[in-house]
Amino acid sequence: MDKDTSDMKPNPKETANVFSVLFFWWMRELFMISFKRNLEESDIYRPIKADESEKLTDHLEKYWNLELDKLKNLEYVVGKNGQKVPLKKESRPKLYKAVYKIFWLCSVVRVMVPILQSWIIKYFISDPNAEHKISTNEVIVYIIFLVITNAIGIMLLHHTIMQSLHVGMRIRVACSSLLYRKLLRLNTAAMNQTGTGQIMNLLSNDVIRFDQLTMFLNYIWIMPFTTAIIGTIMWQKVGISSFVGIGTLLIIVLPGQGTLSFLNLKLRTMIAPLTDRRVQLMSELIAGIQVVKMYAWEKPFSQIVSVIRKLEIKQIKFSSYVRAAYLAIIVFTERLTVYFTLITFVLMGNNLTADVTYEMSTYFNILQLVVASYFPQGLILLGESIVSFNRLEDFLLMDEVNTRRFSEITPQLQFKSQKPKEESNENLENQIDISRSGSIVPSEHQRLSDLPVHIKLQRVSANWISGQLPPTLCNINLTIKPGQLCAVVGAVDSGKSSILHLLLKELNPGTGSIIFTQGSSKYNFSDNLSTGYFTNNPNLRISYASQEPWLFGGTVRDNVLFGQSYDKARYMQVANVCALTKDFRQFPQGDMTLVGDRGVSLSGGQRARINLARAVYRQADIYLLDDPLSAVDTRVARHLYGKCITEYLHGKTRILVTHQLQFLKRADHIIVLDRGFVKMQGNYNELVQSNKDFIEMLDSLNQAHRKEEENMRRASEMSKRITITKRISRLSITSSIAHSDIDDSDYVENIPEAEMTAHGRVAGRVYKEYLHNGGNNFILFVLLMIFIISQVATTGNDYWLSYWTTLEDVRRIENISDVKQFANMYNDSFLGSIFTLNPDGLLSTVDAIYVYTFCIIACIATTLFRSFLYMKISMNSSINLHNIMFFKLLQARMSFFHNNSSGEILNRFSKDMGIMDEWLPKLMLEAIQGFCVVCGIMIMEAIINQWMLILIAILAILFFFGAKSYMKIGQDLKRLEGVSNPIFSYVNATLNGLSTIRSSGIEIEKLMRKRFDELQDRHSGTWYLFLTCAVAFAVVADLIMCLFLTCICFSLIPMNETDSNRIIVMENGSILEFGCPYELLHDKPNGYFSQMVEKTSNQMAQSLLEQAKKACEKNNDHCELNLSAQNTECESDFTLTEQTAL
């Protein structure tokens, strides 16, 4: 938790010149390091100043507070009759408005880029009927101009996409940090309502939507303009036929993909709460795994999780099929629109020419990408982001702890003292409620700061759940004099801890007054005070030791100091009175020893004493101690009570909740609670003499406490069996004071400081295991064959269009037998065996249309089938991987949970599992489809022009080495990005110690916020380099394609001499189209995110498999990771005995 960005390298982009930024030359040092060795965390650059989490969040919080101010001003409106009309739901604050006000300018994409593409392509198409014949010199000039234009377009588009990704990262960072700041202010009731699972899901699966939202959002309004402009151009070329194609496209997109987008939005709304519940269950399971194993509750827990998982995966399946349909539509939309346009064009009596086919294919390719690809993705992401924004808004609007002043509604305290009136009036001016605002302390407050505090509760009632009966605390009246030690006792759930939370302002009073007076107890208070908190010192300091010891993943000293300055004398004195001195000497690194996540390297007694030491070390006016003696043995408890609570804190106002009834005799005041009521109070002698029920109550409490001690003893024995195998010291087991029991033995486990970082590429076995967990060999073979058949059908459709276009051109050529290039087009024995050829030996136009129709139907059917089959296999794999990891987690030994942080384990079941469920299937399918398309185009170009094989081979070699270099640095950065992002562990630790953090004051809250921002900055530095690396590789790849285009264009110049050769050139139009980098540029937004998320997802898959193996290895059993593909239900019939579980 102590890492910051001071040890990170400065970002060279901040000092780079314009050319270095344009060509990503500032990344050269990182690439050079990657060539020599694996990247390490020390190689990562710190984020640029504009990307710092604190600055971004401060800016967003400013605008969010403005939205909240609107809510305050519009809590109600006055109706016609003067009545108050409640605020309408739609009037509530909107987070997206705050985000829009910050990032709108950065996220605007250049709308003219796709439009200019169509104009440039149209300009370079040679019309054979034109009067002006283009000379060779003109062609060369045009080619040079085209290459230069393409190169400029490459740089513009890639940097636009980089900026969009950059903005998405900023939105995610700002929203994540804003959520964490809200988390620190949530009251306990809201926390109980929310749960850890929802918070973890918000930080993982919800905010990740913002990373790509800005890349596609602008196409929602770009689409109508692009459609209108390109439609006009096409109408000038083919007339009304263009409207048929555009109409087909709009029918597919608006009703079709619009419906898919709506379904996806609804499914996302249903999936998110189910994921919240599952992650919440996993969080509770990991936190209480010791109890689960002790009572052998693995099977009941697995059944509960299985039920939620089945409901979740059912909705995810539907969502994946929606995405499969969307991805399939993208493949055949362009071909279907071209089909209807050309068929209509021909049936209207027009001649089909190569230039018409080429132009229509080009224009519909642009429209298909903008209208059928980017526009629906923008709608889908917008819908998912709206769901995420609404969920974030719901969280941000939850109730907070009472940290605000109430000076405008606080009544004056009525003091009856012997002081002069003037001095009394001066004191009245300083009477305000407890504030954590850290405001400047007046001189009067400085005088009071070291004096004991008088506490008075008048008719206080409070409830954790509003309206619940009976209330948690009911009609509490008590007075604690300055410097007293007040002991609070009672049965379980009697309200003991609630009293402390009430004083901490974690539990808001429903009625009654809580009054803190520092400096004098000779005040008589009016009985007419309104509900609230009152004090004469707004800077009152309260220190709190929680019932459940809270430790974070730092050193022992860090946990004791907790942001306070180090005073050696006071520190050693506190260590002595808290019985830690002996432990410090026997820890491996003394008090600088790491305690591990949740203090798992320590015994229960050590955790309790460090937790108490933190509260005692803090100089405070009031000490609230929630049963700190229950986790230690009797001798240690006697030492802590006598040396620490009684002697060291003497003179301070102390409230001690305890079950150790033997210490009640030494308490100044005793409060006995029963079901939220104060049953009796007074000192020990008074209660014994005046209340006969007191002795009987003590006996009943002793019996109940003995039962609790027996349960704790069993848990302690199990813990000792775990930790005894890894003890650091073989010294005799002694207490920190004489004759301690074994619970406080002085040993510590070796705890890894951070998640281990793997090196090298993602092994092929990861892909193999992922696929085999989705289906057996036969199913995978069927999938492979379907992909091949589908691509053959798709490529065959394109080839037949080229064949038919050339066939129609040939019909108009006289003496066809003289054209050797087309000798295979007549007297074709294969076509002749199926169709009746005309007298010239050519296929008729009608028959060609029949073949074209068959090809388009085959393309549509096979594309849909392969998409659905692949999604089915991916869902099976996701289900089985979750089962593997979950069941092996239940079977793992306790040492596995001690050696791996709860946040790291929970991350596997939240963020990693979310990527596995929703992102990996979609992105891998996109990648596979893209690979198939490229292979299909390469094969077509090789068939049309065999000389292209040489150029394709050179191109493949260049891409191979470029991709190899990129994969090396990309995977290193992805692994480092996971290691530098321990946000889940940090948030989990914060949730467990929220009351302790808030009780430590506003400065500690600021420190926690600062550390969270530093963790975000470390992650942002790695993530930004990962984005830059992907874009830089794409720039290089497209520049290579630009060179490829140049070679193609110059190779076509010699063919542009005769009409017959012109036909060949137009037949090779698909080569020119493929060679144009814009074909790849159109896929780049998908390509970028496909690269990044697929790499991320593959890494997550690897992490999941490794996590399951680690859990299994800790169990010392053989681990078989390949579950049957038929085992797709989230249930298991495994049997665990208590012995194997432990």
PDB file of C-alpha atoms in Angstrom, residues 409-414 458-459 511-515 525-534:
ATOM      1  CA  ILE A 409     -30.363  24.100  12.687  1.00  0.00           C
ATOM      2  CA  THR A 410     -28.481  23.240  15.879  1.00  0.00           C
ATOM      3  CA  PRO A 411     -30.180  24.671  18.978  1.00  0.00           C
ATOM      4  CA  GLN A 412     -28.094  26.438  21.578  1.00  0.00           C
ATOM      5  CA  LEU A 413     -26.918  24.335  24.509  1.00  0.00           C
ATOM      6  CA  GLN A 414     -28.204  25.699  27.775  1.00  0.00           C
ATOM      7  CA  GLN A 458     -30.198  11.943  26.006  1.00  0.00           C
ATOM      8  CA  ARG A 459     -33.132   9.749  24.921  1.00  0.00           C
ATOM      9  CA  THR A 511     -34.050  10.771  17.940  1.00  0.00           C
ATOM     10  CA  GLY A 512     -32.108  12.176  20.854  1.00  0.00           C
ATOM     11  CA  SER A 513     -28.939  14.178  21.395  1.00  0.00           C
ATOM     12  CA  ILE A 514     -25.300  13.143  21.711  1.00  0.00           C
ATOM     13  CA  ILE A 515     -23.274  15.797  23.532  1.00  0.00           C
ATOM     14  CA  PHE A 525     -28.100  20.474  29.660  1.00  0.00           C
ATOM     15  CA  SER A 526     -31.553  21.383  28.546  1.00  0.00           C
ATOM     16  CA  ASP A 527     -33.929  18.487  27.883  1.00  0.00           C
ATOM     17  CA  ASN A 528     -35.262  20.202  24.785  1.00  0.00           C
ATOM     18  CA  LEU A 529     -32.293  19.693  22.469  1.00  0.00           C
ATOM     19  CA  SER A 530     -33.113  18.553  18.970  1.00  0.00           C
ATOM     20  CA  THR A 531     -31.703  15.416  17.401  1.00  0.00           C
ATOM     21  CA  GLY A 532     -28.010  15.626  16.533  1.00  0.00           C
ATOM     22  CA  TYR A 533     -24.441  15.912  17.750  1.00  0.00           C
ATOM     23  CA  PHE A 534     -23.194  18.810  19.855  1.00  0.00           C
TER      24      PHE A 534
END
